[in-house]
PDB file of C-alpha atoms in Angstrom:
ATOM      1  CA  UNK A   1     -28.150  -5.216 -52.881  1.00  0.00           C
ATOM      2  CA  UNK A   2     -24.832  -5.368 -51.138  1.00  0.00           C
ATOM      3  CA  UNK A   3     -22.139  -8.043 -52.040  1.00  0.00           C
ATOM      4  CA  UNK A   4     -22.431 -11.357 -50.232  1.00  0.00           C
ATOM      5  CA  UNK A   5     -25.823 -10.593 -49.151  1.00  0.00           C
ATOM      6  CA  UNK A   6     -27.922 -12.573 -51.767  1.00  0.00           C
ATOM      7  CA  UNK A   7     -25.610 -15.981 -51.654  1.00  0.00           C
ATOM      8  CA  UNK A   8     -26.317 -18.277 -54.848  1.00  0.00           C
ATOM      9  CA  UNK A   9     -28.687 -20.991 -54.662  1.00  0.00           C
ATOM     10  CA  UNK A  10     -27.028 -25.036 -53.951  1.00  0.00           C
ATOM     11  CA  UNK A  11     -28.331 -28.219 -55.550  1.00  0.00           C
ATOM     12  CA  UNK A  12     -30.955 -30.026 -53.437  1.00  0.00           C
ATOM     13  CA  UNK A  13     -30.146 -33.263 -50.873  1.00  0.00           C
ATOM     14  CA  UNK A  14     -33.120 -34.831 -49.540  1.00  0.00           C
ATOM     15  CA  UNK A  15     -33.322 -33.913 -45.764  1.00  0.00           C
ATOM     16  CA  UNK A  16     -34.109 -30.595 -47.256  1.00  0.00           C
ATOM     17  CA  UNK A  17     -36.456 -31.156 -50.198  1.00  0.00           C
ATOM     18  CA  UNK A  18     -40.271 -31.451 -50.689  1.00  0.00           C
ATOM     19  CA  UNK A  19     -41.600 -33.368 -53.739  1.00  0.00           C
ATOM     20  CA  UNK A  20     -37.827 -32.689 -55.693  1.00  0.00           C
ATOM     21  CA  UNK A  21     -37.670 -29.215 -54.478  1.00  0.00           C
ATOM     22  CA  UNK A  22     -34.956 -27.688 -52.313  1.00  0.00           C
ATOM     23  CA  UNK A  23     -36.697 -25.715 -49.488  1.00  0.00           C
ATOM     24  CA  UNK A  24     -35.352 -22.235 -49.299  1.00  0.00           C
ATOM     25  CA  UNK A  25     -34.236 -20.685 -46.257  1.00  0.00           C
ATOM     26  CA  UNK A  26     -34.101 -16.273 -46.046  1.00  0.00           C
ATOM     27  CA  UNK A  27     -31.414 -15.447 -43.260  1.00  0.00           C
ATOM     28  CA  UNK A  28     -32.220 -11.257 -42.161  1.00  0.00           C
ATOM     29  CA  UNK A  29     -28.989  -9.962 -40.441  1.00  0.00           C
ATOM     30  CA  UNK A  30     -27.131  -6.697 -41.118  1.00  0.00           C
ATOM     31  CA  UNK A  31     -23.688  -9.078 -40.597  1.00  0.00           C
ATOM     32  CA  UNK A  32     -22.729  -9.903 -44.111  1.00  0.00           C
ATOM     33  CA  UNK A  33     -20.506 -12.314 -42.074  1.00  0.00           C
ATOM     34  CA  UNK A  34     -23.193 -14.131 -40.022  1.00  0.00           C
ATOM     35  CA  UNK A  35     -25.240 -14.234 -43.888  1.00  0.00           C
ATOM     36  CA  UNK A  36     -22.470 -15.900 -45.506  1.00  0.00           C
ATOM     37  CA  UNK A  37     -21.060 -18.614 -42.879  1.00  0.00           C
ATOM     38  CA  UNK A  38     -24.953 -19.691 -42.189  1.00  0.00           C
ATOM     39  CA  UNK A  39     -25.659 -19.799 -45.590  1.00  0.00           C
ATOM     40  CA  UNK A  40     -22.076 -22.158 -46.502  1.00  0.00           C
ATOM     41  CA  UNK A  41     -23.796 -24.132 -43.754  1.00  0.00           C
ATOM     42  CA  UNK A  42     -27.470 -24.204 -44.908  1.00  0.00           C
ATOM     43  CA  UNK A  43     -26.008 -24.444 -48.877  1.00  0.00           C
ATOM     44  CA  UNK A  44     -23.808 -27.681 -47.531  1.00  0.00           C
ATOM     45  CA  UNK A  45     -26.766 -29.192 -46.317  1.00  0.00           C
ATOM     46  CA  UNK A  46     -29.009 -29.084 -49.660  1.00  0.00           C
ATOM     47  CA  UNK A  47     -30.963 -26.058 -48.602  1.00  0.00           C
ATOM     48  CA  UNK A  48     -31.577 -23.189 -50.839  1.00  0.00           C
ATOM     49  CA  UNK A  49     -30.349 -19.962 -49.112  1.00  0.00           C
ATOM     50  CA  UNK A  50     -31.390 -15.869 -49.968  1.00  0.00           C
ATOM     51  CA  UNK A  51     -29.867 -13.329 -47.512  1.00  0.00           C
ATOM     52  CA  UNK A  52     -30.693  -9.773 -46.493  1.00  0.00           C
ATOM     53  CA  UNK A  53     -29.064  -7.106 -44.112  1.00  0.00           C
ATOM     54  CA  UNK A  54     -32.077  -5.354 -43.722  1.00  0.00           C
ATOM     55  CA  UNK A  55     -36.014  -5.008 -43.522  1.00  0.00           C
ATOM     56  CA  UNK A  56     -36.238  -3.623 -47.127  1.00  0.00           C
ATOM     57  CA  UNK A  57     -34.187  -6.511 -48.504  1.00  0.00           C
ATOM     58  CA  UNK A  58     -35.787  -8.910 -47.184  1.00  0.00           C
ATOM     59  CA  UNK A  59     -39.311  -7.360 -47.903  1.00  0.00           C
ATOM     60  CA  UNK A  60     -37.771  -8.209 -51.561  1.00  0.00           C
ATOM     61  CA  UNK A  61     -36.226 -11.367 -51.294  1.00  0.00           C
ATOM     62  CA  UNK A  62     -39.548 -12.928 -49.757  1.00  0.00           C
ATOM     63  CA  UNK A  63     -41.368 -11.375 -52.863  1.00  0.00           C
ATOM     64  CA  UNK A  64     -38.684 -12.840 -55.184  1.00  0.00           C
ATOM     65  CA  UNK A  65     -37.362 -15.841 -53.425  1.00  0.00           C
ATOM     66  CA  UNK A  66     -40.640 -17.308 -51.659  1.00  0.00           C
ATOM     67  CA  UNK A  67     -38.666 -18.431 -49.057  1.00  0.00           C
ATOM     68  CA  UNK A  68     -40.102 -22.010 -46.593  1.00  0.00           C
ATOM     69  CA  UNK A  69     -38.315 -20.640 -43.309  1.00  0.00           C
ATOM     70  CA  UNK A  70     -36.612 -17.074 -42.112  1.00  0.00           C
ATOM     71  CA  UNK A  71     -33.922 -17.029 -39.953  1.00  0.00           C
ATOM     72  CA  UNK A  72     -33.908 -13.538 -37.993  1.00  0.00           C
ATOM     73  CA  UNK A  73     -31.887 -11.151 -35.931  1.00  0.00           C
ATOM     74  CA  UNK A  74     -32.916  -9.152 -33.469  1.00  0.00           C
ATOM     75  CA  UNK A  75     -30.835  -6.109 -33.890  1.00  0.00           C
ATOM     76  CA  UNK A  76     -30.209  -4.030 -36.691  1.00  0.00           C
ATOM     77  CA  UNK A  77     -28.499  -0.323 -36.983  1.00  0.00           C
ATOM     78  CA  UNK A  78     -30.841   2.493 -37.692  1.00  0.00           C
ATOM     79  CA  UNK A  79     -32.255   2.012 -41.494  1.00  0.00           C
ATOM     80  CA  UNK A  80     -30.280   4.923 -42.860  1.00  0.00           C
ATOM     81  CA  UNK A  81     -30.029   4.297 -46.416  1.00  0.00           C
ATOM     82  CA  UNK A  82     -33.981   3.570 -46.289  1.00  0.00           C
ATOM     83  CA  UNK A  83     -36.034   6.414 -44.835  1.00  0.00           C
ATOM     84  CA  UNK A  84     -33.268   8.360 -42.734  1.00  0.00           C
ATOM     85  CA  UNK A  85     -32.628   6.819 -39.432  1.00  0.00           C
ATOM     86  CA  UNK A  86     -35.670   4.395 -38.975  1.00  0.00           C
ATOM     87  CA  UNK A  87     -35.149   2.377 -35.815  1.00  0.00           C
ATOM     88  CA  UNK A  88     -36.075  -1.362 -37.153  1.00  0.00           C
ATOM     89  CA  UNK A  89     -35.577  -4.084 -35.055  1.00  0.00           C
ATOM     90  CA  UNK A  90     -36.361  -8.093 -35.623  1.00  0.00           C
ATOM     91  CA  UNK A  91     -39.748  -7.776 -33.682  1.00  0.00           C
ATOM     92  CA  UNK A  92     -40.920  -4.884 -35.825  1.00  0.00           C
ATOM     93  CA  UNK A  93     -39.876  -6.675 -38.870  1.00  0.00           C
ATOM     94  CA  UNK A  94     -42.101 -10.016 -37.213  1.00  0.00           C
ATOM     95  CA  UNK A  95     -44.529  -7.703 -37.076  1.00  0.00           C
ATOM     96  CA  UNK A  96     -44.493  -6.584 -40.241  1.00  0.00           C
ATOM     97  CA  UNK A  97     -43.529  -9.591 -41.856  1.00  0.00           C
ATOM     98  CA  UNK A  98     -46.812 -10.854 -40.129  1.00  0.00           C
ATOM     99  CA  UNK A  99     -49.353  -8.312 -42.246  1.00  0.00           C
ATOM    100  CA  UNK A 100     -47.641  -9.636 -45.804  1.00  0.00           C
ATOM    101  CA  UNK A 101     -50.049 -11.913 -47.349  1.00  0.00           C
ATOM    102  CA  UNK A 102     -46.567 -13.690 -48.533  1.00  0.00           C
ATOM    103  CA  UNK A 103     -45.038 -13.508 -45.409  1.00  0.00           C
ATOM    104  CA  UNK A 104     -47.334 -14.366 -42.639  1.00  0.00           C
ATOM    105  CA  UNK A 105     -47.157 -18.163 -42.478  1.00  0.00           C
ATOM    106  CA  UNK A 106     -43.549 -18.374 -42.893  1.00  0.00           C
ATOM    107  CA  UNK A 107     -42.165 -19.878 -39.649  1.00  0.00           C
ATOM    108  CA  UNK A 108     -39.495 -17.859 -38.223  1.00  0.00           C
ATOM    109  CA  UNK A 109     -36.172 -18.536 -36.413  1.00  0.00           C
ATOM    110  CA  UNK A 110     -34.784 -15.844 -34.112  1.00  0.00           C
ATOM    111  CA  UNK A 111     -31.291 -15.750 -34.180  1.00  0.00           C
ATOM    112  CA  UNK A 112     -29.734 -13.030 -32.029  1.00  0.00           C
ATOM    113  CA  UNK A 113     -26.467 -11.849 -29.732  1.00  0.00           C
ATOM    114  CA  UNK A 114     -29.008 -10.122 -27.572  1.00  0.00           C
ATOM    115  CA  UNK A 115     -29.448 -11.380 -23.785  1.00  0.00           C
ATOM    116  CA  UNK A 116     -31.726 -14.575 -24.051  1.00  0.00           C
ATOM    117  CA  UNK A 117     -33.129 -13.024 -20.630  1.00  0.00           C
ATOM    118  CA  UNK A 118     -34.210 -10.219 -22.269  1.00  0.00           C
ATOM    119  CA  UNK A 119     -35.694 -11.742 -26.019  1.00  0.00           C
ATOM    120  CA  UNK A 120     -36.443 -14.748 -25.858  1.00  0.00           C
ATOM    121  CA  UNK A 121     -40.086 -14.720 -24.315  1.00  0.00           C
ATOM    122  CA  UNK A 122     -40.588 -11.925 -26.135  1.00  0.00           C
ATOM    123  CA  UNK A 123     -39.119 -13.706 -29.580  1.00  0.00           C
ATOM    124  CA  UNK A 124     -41.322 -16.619 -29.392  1.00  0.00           C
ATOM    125  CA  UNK A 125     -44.795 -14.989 -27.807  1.00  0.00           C
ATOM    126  CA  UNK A 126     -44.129 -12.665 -31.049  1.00  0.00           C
ATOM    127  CA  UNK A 127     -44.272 -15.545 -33.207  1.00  0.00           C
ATOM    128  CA  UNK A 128     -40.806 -17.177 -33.683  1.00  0.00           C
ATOM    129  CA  UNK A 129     -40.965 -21.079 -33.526  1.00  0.00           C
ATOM    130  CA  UNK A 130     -37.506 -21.060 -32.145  1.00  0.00           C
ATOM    131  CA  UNK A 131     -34.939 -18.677 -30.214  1.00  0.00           C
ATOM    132  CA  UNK A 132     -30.604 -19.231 -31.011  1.00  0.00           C
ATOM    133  CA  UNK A 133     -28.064 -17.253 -29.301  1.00  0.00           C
ATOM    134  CA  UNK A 134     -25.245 -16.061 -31.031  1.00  0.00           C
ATOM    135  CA  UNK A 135     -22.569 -17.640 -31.557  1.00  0.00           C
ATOM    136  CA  UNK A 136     -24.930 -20.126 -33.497  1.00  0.00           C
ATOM    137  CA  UNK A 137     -24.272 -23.609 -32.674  1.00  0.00           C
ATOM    138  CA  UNK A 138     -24.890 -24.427 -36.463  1.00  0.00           C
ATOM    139  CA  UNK A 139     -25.969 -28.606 -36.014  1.00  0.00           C
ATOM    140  CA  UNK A 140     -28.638 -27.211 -33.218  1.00  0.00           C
ATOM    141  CA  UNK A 141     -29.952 -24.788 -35.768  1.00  0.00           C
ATOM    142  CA  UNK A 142     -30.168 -27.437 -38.480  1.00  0.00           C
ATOM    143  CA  UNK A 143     -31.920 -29.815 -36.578  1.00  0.00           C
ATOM    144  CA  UNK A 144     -34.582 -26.673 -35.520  1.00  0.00           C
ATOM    145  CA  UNK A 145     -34.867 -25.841 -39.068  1.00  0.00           C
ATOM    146  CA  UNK A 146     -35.788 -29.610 -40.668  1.00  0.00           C
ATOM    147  CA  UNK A 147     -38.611 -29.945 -37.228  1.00  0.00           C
ATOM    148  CA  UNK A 148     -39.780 -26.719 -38.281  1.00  0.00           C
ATOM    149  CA  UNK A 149     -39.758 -27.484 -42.095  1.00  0.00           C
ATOM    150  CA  UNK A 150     -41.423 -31.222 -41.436  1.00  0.00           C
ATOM    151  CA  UNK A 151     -44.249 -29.159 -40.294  1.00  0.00           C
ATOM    152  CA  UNK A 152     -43.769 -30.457 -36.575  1.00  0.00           C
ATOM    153  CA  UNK A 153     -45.774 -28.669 -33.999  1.00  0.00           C
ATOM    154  CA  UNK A 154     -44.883 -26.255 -31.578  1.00  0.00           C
ATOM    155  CA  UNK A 155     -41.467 -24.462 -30.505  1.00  0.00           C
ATOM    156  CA  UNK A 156     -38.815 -25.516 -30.834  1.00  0.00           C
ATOM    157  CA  UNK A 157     -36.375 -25.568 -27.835  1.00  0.00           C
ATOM    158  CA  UNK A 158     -32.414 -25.999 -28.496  1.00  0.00           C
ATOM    159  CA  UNK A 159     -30.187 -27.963 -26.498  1.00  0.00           C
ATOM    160  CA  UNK A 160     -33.225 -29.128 -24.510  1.00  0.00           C
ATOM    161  CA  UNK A 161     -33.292 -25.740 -22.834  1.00  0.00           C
TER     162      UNK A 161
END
């Protein structure tokens, strides 16, 4: 693991606990930045955070960490340090993600720079429940994530877009 990229677990609030237990969120994005300022966010708001900046590490933390939600990006450098230049991206980590016995009922959250033209369709038809844009309007994401965690049905659309 790299520095920053597993950020510590916070005490639990209610809007994000079931039965006295904090839910626990897995952000997957290879920007240590983007891990650490969503997790302050998540942390702040009583939710249990685990982070990973790529496919194996989060293969790991949702072994480890059982997380109830995964945020994802879409777009990751080439897996270098893993198996010598494997092209991941978010939708072939869905995909995998989707053949884990652990993993395949998480509900997942794209979060990506990419063109929403371009990924979103694709993002949600894959399986995502919801599609952000970076920069991540953080109270938007929130709100996704406690629909998503109340067990509400369908996508979820931000900014009523």
């Amino acid at each position: 693991n790299r520095a920053g990229a597993r950020p510590q677990e916070a005490m639990p609030v209610d809007t994000a606990t079931t039965s006295g237990r904090a839910k626990k969120i897995l952000i997957v994005d290879d920007d240590a930045v983007i891990i650490k300022t969503t997790s302050a966010k998540l942390r702040s708001h009583g939710y249990q955070v685990a982070g990973a900046l790529d496919a194996a590490e989060a293969v790991s933390a949702i072994r480890d960490d059982r997380p109830d939600l995964i945020l994802l990006d879409l777009s990751f450098p080439p897996d270098v340090a893993h198996g010598g230049g494997v092209d991941w991206d978010g939708f072939k980590i869905m995909s995998w993600f989707q053949r884990m016995d652990l993993a395949r009922n998480i509900p997942i959250i794209v979060i990506t720079g990419g063109d929403p033209a371009r990924y979103k369709a694709r993002s949600l038809s894959t399986g995502a429940v919801a599609f952000f844009n970076k920069p991540i309007h953080h109270d938007e994401l929130l709100t996704a994530i406690a629909q998503v965690l109340r067990g509400e049905d369908g996508q979820v659309t931000p900014g009523g877009a």
